[in-house]
Short mmCIF file of C-alpha atoms in Angstrom, two decimals:
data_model
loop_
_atom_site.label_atom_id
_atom_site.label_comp_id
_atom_site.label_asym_id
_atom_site.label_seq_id
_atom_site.Cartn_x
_atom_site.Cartn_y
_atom_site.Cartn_z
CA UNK A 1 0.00 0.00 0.00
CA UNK A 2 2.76 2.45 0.87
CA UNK A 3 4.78 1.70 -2.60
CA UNK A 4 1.31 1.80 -4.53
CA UNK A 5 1.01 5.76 -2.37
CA UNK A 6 4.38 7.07 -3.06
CA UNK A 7 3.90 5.84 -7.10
CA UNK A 8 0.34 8.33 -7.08
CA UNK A 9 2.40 10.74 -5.20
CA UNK A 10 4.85 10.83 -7.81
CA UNK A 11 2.29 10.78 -10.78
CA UNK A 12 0.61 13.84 -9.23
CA UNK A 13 4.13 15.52 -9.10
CA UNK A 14 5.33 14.84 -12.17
CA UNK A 15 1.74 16.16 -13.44
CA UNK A 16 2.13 19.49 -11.79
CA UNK A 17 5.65 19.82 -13.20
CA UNK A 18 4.62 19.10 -16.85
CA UNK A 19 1.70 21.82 -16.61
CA UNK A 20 3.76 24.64 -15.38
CA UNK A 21 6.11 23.88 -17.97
CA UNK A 22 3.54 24.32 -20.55
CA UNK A 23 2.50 27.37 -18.93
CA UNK A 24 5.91 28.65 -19.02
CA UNK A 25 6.24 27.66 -22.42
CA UNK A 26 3.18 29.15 -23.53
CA UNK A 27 3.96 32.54 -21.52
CA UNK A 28 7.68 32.67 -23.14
CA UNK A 29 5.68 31.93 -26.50
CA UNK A 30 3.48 34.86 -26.57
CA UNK A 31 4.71 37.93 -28.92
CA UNK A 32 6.62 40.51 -27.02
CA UNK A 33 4.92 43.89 -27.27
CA UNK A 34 6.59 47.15 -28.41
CA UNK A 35 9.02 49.32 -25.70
CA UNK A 36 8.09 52.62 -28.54
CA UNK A 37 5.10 53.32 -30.77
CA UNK A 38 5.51 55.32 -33.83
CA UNK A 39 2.42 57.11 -35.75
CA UNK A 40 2.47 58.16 -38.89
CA UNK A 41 -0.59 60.36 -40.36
CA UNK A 42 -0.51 61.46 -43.64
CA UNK A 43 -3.75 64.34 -43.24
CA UNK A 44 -6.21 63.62 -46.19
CA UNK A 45 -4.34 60.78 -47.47
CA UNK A 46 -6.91 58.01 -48.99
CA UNK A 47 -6.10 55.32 -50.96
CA UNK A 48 -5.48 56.98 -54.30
CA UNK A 49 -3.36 59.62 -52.76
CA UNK A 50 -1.03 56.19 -51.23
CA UNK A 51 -1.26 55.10 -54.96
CA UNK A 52 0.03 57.50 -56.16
CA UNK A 53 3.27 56.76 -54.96
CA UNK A 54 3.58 53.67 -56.92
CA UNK A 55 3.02 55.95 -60.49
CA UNK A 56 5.71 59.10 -59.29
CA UNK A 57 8.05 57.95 -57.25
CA UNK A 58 11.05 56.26 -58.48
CA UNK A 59 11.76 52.61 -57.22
CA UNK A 60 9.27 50.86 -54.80
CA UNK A 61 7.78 53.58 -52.04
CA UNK A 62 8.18 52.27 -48.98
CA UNK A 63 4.22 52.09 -48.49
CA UNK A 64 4.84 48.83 -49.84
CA UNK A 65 7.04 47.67 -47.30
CA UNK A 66 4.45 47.06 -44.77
CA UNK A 67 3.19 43.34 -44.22
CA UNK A 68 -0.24 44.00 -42.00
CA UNK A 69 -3.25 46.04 -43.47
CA UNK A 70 -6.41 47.09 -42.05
CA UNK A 71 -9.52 49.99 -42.62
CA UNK A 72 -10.73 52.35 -40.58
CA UNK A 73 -14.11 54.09 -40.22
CA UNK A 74 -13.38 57.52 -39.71
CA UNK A 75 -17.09 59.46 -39.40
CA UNK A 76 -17.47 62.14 -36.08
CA UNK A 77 -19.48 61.63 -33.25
CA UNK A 78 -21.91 64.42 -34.90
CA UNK A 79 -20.86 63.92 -38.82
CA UNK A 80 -20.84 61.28 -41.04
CA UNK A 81 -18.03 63.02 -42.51
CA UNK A 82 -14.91 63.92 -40.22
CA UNK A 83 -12.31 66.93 -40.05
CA UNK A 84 -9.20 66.48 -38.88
CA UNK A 85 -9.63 67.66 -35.19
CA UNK A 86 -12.07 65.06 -34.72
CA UNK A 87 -10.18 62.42 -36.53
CA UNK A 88 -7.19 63.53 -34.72
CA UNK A 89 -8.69 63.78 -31.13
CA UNK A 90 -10.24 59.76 -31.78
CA UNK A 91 -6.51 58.59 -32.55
CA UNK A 92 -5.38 60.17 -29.53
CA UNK A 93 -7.95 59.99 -27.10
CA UNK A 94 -10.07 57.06 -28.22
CA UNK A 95 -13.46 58.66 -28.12
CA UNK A 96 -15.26 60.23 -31.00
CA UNK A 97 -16.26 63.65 -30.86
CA UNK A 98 -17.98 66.67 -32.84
CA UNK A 99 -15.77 68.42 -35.95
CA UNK A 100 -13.41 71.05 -34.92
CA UNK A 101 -12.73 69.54 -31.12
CA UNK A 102 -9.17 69.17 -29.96
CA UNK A 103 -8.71 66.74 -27.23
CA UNK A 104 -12.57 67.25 -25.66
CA UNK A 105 -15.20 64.92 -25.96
CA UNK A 106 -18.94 65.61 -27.47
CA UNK A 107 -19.99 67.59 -24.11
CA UNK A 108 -16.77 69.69 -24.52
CA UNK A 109 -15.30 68.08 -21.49
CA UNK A 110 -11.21 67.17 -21.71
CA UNK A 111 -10.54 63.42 -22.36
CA UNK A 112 -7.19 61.86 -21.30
CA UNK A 113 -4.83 61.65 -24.25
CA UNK A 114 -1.93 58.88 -24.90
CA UNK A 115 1.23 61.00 -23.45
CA UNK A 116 -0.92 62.01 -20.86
CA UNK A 117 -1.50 58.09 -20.08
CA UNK A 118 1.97 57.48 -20.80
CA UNK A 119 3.98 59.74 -18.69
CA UNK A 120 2.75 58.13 -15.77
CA UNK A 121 4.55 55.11 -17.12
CA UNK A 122 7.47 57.25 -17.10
CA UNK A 123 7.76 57.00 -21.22
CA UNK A 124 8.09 60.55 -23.50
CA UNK A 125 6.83 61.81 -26.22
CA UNK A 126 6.41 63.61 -29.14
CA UNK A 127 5.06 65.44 -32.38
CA UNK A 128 6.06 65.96 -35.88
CA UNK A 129 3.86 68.08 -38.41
CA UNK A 130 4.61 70.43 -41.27
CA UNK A 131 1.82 72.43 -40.51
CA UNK A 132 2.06 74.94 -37.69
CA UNK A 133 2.28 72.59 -34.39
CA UNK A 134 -1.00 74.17 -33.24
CA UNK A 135 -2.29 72.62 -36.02
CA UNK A 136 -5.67 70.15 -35.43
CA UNK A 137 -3.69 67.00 -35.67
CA UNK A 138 -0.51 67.47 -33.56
CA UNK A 139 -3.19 69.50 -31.31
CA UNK A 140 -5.16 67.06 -30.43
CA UNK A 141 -2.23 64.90 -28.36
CA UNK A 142 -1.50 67.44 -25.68
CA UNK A 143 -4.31 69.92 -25.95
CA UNK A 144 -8.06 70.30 -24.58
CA UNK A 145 -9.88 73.09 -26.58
CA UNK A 146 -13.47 73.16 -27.51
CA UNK A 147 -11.98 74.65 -30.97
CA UNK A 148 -9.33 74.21 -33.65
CA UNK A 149 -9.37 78.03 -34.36
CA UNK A 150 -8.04 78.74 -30.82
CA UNK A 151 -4.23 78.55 -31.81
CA UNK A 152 -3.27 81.11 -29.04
CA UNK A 153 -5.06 78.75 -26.29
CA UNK A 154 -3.27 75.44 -27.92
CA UNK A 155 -0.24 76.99 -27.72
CA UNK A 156 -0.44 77.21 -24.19
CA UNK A 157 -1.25 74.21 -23.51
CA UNK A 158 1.85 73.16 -25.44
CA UNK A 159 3.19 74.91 -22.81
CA UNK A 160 1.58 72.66 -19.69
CA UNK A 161 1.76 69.25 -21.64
CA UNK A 162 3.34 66.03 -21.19
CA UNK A 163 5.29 66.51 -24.43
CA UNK A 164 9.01 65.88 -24.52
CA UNK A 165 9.29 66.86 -27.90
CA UNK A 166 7.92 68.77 -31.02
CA UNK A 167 8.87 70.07 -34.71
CA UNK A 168 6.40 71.94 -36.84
CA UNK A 169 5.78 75.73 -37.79
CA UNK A 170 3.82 78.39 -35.53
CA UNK A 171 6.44 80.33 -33.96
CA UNK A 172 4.26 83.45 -34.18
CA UNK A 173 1.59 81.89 -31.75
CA UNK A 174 4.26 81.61 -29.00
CA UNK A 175 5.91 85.00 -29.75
CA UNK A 176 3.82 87.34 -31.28
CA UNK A 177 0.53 86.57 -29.50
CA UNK A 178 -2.17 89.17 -28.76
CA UNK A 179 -1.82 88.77 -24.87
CA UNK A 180 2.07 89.34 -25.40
CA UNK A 181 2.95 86.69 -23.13
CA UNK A 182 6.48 85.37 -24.08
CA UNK A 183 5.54 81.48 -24.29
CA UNK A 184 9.37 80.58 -25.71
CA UNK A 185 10.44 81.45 -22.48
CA UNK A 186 8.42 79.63 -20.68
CA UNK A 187 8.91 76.19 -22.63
CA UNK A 188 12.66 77.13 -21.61
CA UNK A 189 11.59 77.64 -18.23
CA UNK A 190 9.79 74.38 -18.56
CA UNK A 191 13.53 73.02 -19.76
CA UNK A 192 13.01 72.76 -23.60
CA UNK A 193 16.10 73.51 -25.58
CA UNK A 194 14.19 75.79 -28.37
CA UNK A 195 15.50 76.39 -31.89
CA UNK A 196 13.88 78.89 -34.52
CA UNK A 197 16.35 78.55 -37.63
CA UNK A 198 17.35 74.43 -38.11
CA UNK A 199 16.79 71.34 -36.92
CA UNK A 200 20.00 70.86 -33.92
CA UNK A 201 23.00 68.61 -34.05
CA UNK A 202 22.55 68.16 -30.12
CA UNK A 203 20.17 65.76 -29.07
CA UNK A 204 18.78 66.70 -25.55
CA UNK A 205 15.35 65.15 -23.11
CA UNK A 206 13.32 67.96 -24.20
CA UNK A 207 13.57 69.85 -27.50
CA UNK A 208 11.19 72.19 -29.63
CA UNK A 209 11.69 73.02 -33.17
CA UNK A 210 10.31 76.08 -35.24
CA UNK A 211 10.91 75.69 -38.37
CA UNK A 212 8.35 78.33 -39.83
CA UNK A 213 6.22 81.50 -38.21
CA UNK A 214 3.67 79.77 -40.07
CA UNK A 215 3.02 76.58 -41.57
CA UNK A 216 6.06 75.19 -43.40
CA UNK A 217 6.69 75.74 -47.61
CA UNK A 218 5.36 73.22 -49.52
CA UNK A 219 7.77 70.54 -50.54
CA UNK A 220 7.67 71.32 -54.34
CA UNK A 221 8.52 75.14 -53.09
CA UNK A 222 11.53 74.09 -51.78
CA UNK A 223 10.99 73.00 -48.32
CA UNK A 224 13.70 69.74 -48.44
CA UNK A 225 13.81 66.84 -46.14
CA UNK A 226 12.31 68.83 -42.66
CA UNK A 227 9.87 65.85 -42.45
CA UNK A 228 12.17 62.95 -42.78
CA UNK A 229 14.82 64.59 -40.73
CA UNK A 230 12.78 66.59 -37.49
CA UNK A 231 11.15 62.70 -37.12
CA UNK A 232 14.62 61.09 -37.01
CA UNK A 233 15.50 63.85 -34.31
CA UNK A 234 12.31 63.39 -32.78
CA UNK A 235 13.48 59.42 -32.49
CA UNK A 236 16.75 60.19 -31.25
CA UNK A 237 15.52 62.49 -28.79
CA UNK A 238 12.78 60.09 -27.40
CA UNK A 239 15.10 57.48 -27.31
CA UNK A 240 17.09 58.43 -24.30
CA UNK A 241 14.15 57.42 -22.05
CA UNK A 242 15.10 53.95 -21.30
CA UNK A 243 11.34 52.63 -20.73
CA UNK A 244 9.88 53.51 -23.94
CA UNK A 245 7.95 56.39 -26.31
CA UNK A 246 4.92 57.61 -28.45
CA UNK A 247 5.81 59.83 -31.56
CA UNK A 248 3.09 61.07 -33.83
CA UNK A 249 4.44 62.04 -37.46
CA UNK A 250 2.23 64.39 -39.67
CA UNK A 251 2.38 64.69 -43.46
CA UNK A 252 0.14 67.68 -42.55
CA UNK A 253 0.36 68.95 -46.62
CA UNK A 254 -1.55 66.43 -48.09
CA UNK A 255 -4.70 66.86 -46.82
CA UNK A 256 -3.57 70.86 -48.09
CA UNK A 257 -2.88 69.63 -51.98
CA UNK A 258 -6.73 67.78 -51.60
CA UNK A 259 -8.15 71.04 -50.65
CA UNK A 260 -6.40 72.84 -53.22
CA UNK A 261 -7.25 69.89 -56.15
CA UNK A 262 -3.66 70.95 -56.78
CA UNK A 263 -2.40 67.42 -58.05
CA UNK A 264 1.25 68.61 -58.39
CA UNK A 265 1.29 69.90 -54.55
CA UNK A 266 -0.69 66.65 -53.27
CA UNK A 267 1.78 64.08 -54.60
CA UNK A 268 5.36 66.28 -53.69
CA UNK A 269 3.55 65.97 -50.10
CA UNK A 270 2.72 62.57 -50.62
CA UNK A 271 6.50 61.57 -51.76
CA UNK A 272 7.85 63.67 -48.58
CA UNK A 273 6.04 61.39 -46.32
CA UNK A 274 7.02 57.97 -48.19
CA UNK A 275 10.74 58.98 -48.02
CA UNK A 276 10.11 59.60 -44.29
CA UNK A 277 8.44 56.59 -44.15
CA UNK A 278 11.70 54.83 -45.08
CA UNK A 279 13.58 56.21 -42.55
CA UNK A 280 11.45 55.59 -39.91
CA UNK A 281 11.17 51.77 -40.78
CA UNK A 282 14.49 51.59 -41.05
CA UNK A 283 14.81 52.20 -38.06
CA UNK A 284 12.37 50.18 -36.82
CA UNK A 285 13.69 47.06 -38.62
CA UNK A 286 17.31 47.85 -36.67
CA UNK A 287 15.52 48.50 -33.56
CA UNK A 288 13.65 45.79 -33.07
CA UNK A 289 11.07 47.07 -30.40
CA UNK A 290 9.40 49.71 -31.94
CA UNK A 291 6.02 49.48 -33.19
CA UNK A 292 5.10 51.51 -36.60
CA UNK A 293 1.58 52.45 -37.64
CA UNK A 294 0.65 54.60 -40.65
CA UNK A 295 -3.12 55.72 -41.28
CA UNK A 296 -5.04 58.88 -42.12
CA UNK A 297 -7.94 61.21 -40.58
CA UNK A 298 -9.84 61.12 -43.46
CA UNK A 299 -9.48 61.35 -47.54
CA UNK A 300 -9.46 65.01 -48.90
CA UNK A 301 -10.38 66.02 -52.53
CA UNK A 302 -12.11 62.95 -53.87
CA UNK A 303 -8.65 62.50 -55.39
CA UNK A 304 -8.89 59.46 -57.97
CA UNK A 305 -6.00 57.87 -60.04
CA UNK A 306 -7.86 58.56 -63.56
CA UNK A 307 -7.43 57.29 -67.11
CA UNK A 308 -6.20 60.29 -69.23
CA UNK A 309 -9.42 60.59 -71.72
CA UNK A 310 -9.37 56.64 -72.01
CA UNK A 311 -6.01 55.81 -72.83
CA UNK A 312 -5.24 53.42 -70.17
CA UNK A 313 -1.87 53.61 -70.29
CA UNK A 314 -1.64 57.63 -69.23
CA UNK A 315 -3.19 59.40 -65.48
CA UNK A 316 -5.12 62.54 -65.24
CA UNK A 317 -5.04 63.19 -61.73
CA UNK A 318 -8.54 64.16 -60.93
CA UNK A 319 -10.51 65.47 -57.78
CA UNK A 320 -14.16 65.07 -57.07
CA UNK A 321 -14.62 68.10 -54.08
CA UNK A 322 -12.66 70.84 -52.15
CA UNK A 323 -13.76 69.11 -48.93
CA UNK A 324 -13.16 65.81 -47.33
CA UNK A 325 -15.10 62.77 -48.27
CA UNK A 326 -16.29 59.37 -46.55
CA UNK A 327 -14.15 56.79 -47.74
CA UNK A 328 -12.47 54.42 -45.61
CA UNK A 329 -8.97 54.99 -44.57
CA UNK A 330 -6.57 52.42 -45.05
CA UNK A 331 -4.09 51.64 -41.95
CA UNK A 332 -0.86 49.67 -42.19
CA UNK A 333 1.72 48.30 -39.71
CA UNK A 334 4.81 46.96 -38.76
CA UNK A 335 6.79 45.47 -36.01
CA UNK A 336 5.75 44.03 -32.83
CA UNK A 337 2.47 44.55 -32.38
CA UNK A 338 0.86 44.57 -35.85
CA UNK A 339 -0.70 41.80 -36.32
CA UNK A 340 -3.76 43.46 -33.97
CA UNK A 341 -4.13 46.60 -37.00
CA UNK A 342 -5.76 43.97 -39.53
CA UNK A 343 -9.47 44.19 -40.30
CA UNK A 344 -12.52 47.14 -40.66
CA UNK A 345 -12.57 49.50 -37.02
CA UNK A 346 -13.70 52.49 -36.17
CA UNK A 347 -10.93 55.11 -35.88
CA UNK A 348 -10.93 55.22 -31.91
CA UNK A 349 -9.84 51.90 -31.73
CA UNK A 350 -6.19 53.34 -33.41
CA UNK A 351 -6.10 54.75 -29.66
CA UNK A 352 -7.35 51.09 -27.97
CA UNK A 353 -5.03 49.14 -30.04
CA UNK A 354 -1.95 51.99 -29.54
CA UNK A 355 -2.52 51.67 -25.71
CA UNK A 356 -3.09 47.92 -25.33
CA UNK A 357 0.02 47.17 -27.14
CA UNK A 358 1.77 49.88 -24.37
CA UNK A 359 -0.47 47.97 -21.68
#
């Protein structure tokens, strides 16, 4: 009896063993989530305007270099057709609101956005726009406004966020405001290195670039690489913060070419932001623990990829409106994390996805 006890004993214990290894196994199995997420908007950038790409640029854009694809449903709590403060404020705050908020919900109250949520995991970050960096999109990840138009009031929040870093234009909102507060000084005071003529050799915690009083040039008037180039400082800046950061890239110009139906100023924008899309994955393919996501707000122009009167073998850029449209926005991804961008979502879940991948 005591030799058949100590062979169920050692059954049992040889039982246990075998199930925590396969829970061990299957915990050292699961994917390892990203330490940094990078976003990459391209404002007003649909499907043809990503197209587009493959018919001007020369060689393969780097579009094509990502392996997960999804769609997003980009409509306003109070349109069916978004702007890009709405858009912008459900990437970065996960709840859908009316056109025109920043970073405030349908009742106009402030809603939590990601480097808000992140600094108290002790991670940076920051934003990247060729528009003035009071802009609706970059806006809507540190600021709370019940209005895109208030560029004076963004720009102090600038002041009070959680951002460890930011390149875009609108230095005259900071220095030349109508309540002639000096808000450079206090971003110093706040211990931002601040530069108004280039982009810095030095790479410190906290840096702000003005590249412009207003928005940048366009890139077909000359403006050069500021994109590709303020996001790779942006990265090395970020980077210094051992557990982890959020960046937000805007190809703000796009959505600017749409509005225009200027097919010439559209597609320079749309190039810029492939080529920084190159250097960004590059990076990410080196690093190894960085997350990349590239979407849109919304579609702007009706822009569409046309034969040239029927010959099939020649494109007539053409538009449709001045305004945004409906269509669904196409989202693509790389690194760890990106098998959860595939399928048909609502925009807010951009935000969801971003965060749960951050835990």
């Amino acid at each position: 009896m005591k030799l058949l006890g100590y062979l169920l004993l050692s059954v049992l214990l040889l039982s246990c063993q075998n199930q925590e290894s396969k829970k061990e196994a299957t915990l050292s199995s699961e994917p390892k989530g990203p330490k940094n997420v990078i976003l990459l908007i391209g404002d007003g950038m649909g499907l043809s305007q990503m197209s587009s790409a493959q018919f001007y640029k020369e060689g393969t854009p780097n579009l094509e270099r990502f392996p997960v694809v999804g769609l997003i449903k980009t409509s306003s709590s109070a349109q069916l057709i978004t702007d890009s403060a709405a858009g912008a404020t459900a990437f970065a705050c996960g709840a859908k609101s009316y056109n025109g908020a920043i970073g405030v919900a349908s009742d106009s109250t402030a809603i939590e956005n990601l480097p808000e949520m992140l600094v108290k995991q002790n991670m940076s970050s920051g934003v990247v726009a060729t528009s003035t960096i009071t802009h609706a999109t970059p806006a809507s990840f540190y600021a709370h406004v019940v209005s895109r138009n208030m560029h004076e009031d963004i720009a102090l929040d600038l002041v009070e966020s959680e951002l460890n870093y930011f390149a875009g234009g609108g230095l005259k909102y900071f220095n030349q405001r109508s309540d002639e507060q000096d808000l450079l000084s206090e971003l110093k005071n706040k211990g931002f290195v601040i530069d108004t003529t280039a982009i810095p050799s030095a790479t410190t915690e906290k840096m702000g670039i003005f590249a412009a009083s207003n928005a940048l040039p366009k890139f077909i008037e000359g403006r050069g690489d500021f994109l590709t180039q303020a996001s790779l400082k942006g990265i090395e800046c970020l980077s210094q913060n051992e557990n982890g950061y959020f960046l937000m890239i805007e190809g703000s110009q796009i959505d600017w070419g749409g509005h225009d139906n200027d097919a010439d100023y559209l597609i320079g924008e749309m190039l810029d932001f492939d080529n920084t899309l190159g250097a960004v994955l590059d990076y990410a393919q080196k690093d190894g623990e960085t997350l990349v996501i590239v979407t849109a707000d919304h579609e702007t122009g009706g822009f569409t990829l046309a034969a040239n009167e029927g010959n099939y073998n020649s494109i007539a850029p053409s538009f449709s409106t001045g305004g945004h449209s409906a269509t669904m926005i196409p989202v693509l991804a790389f690194g760890p994390g990106a098998e959860n961008f595939t399928g048909i979502y609502e925009n807010t879940d951009i935000f969801h996805k971003i965060a749960a991948a951050l835990k």
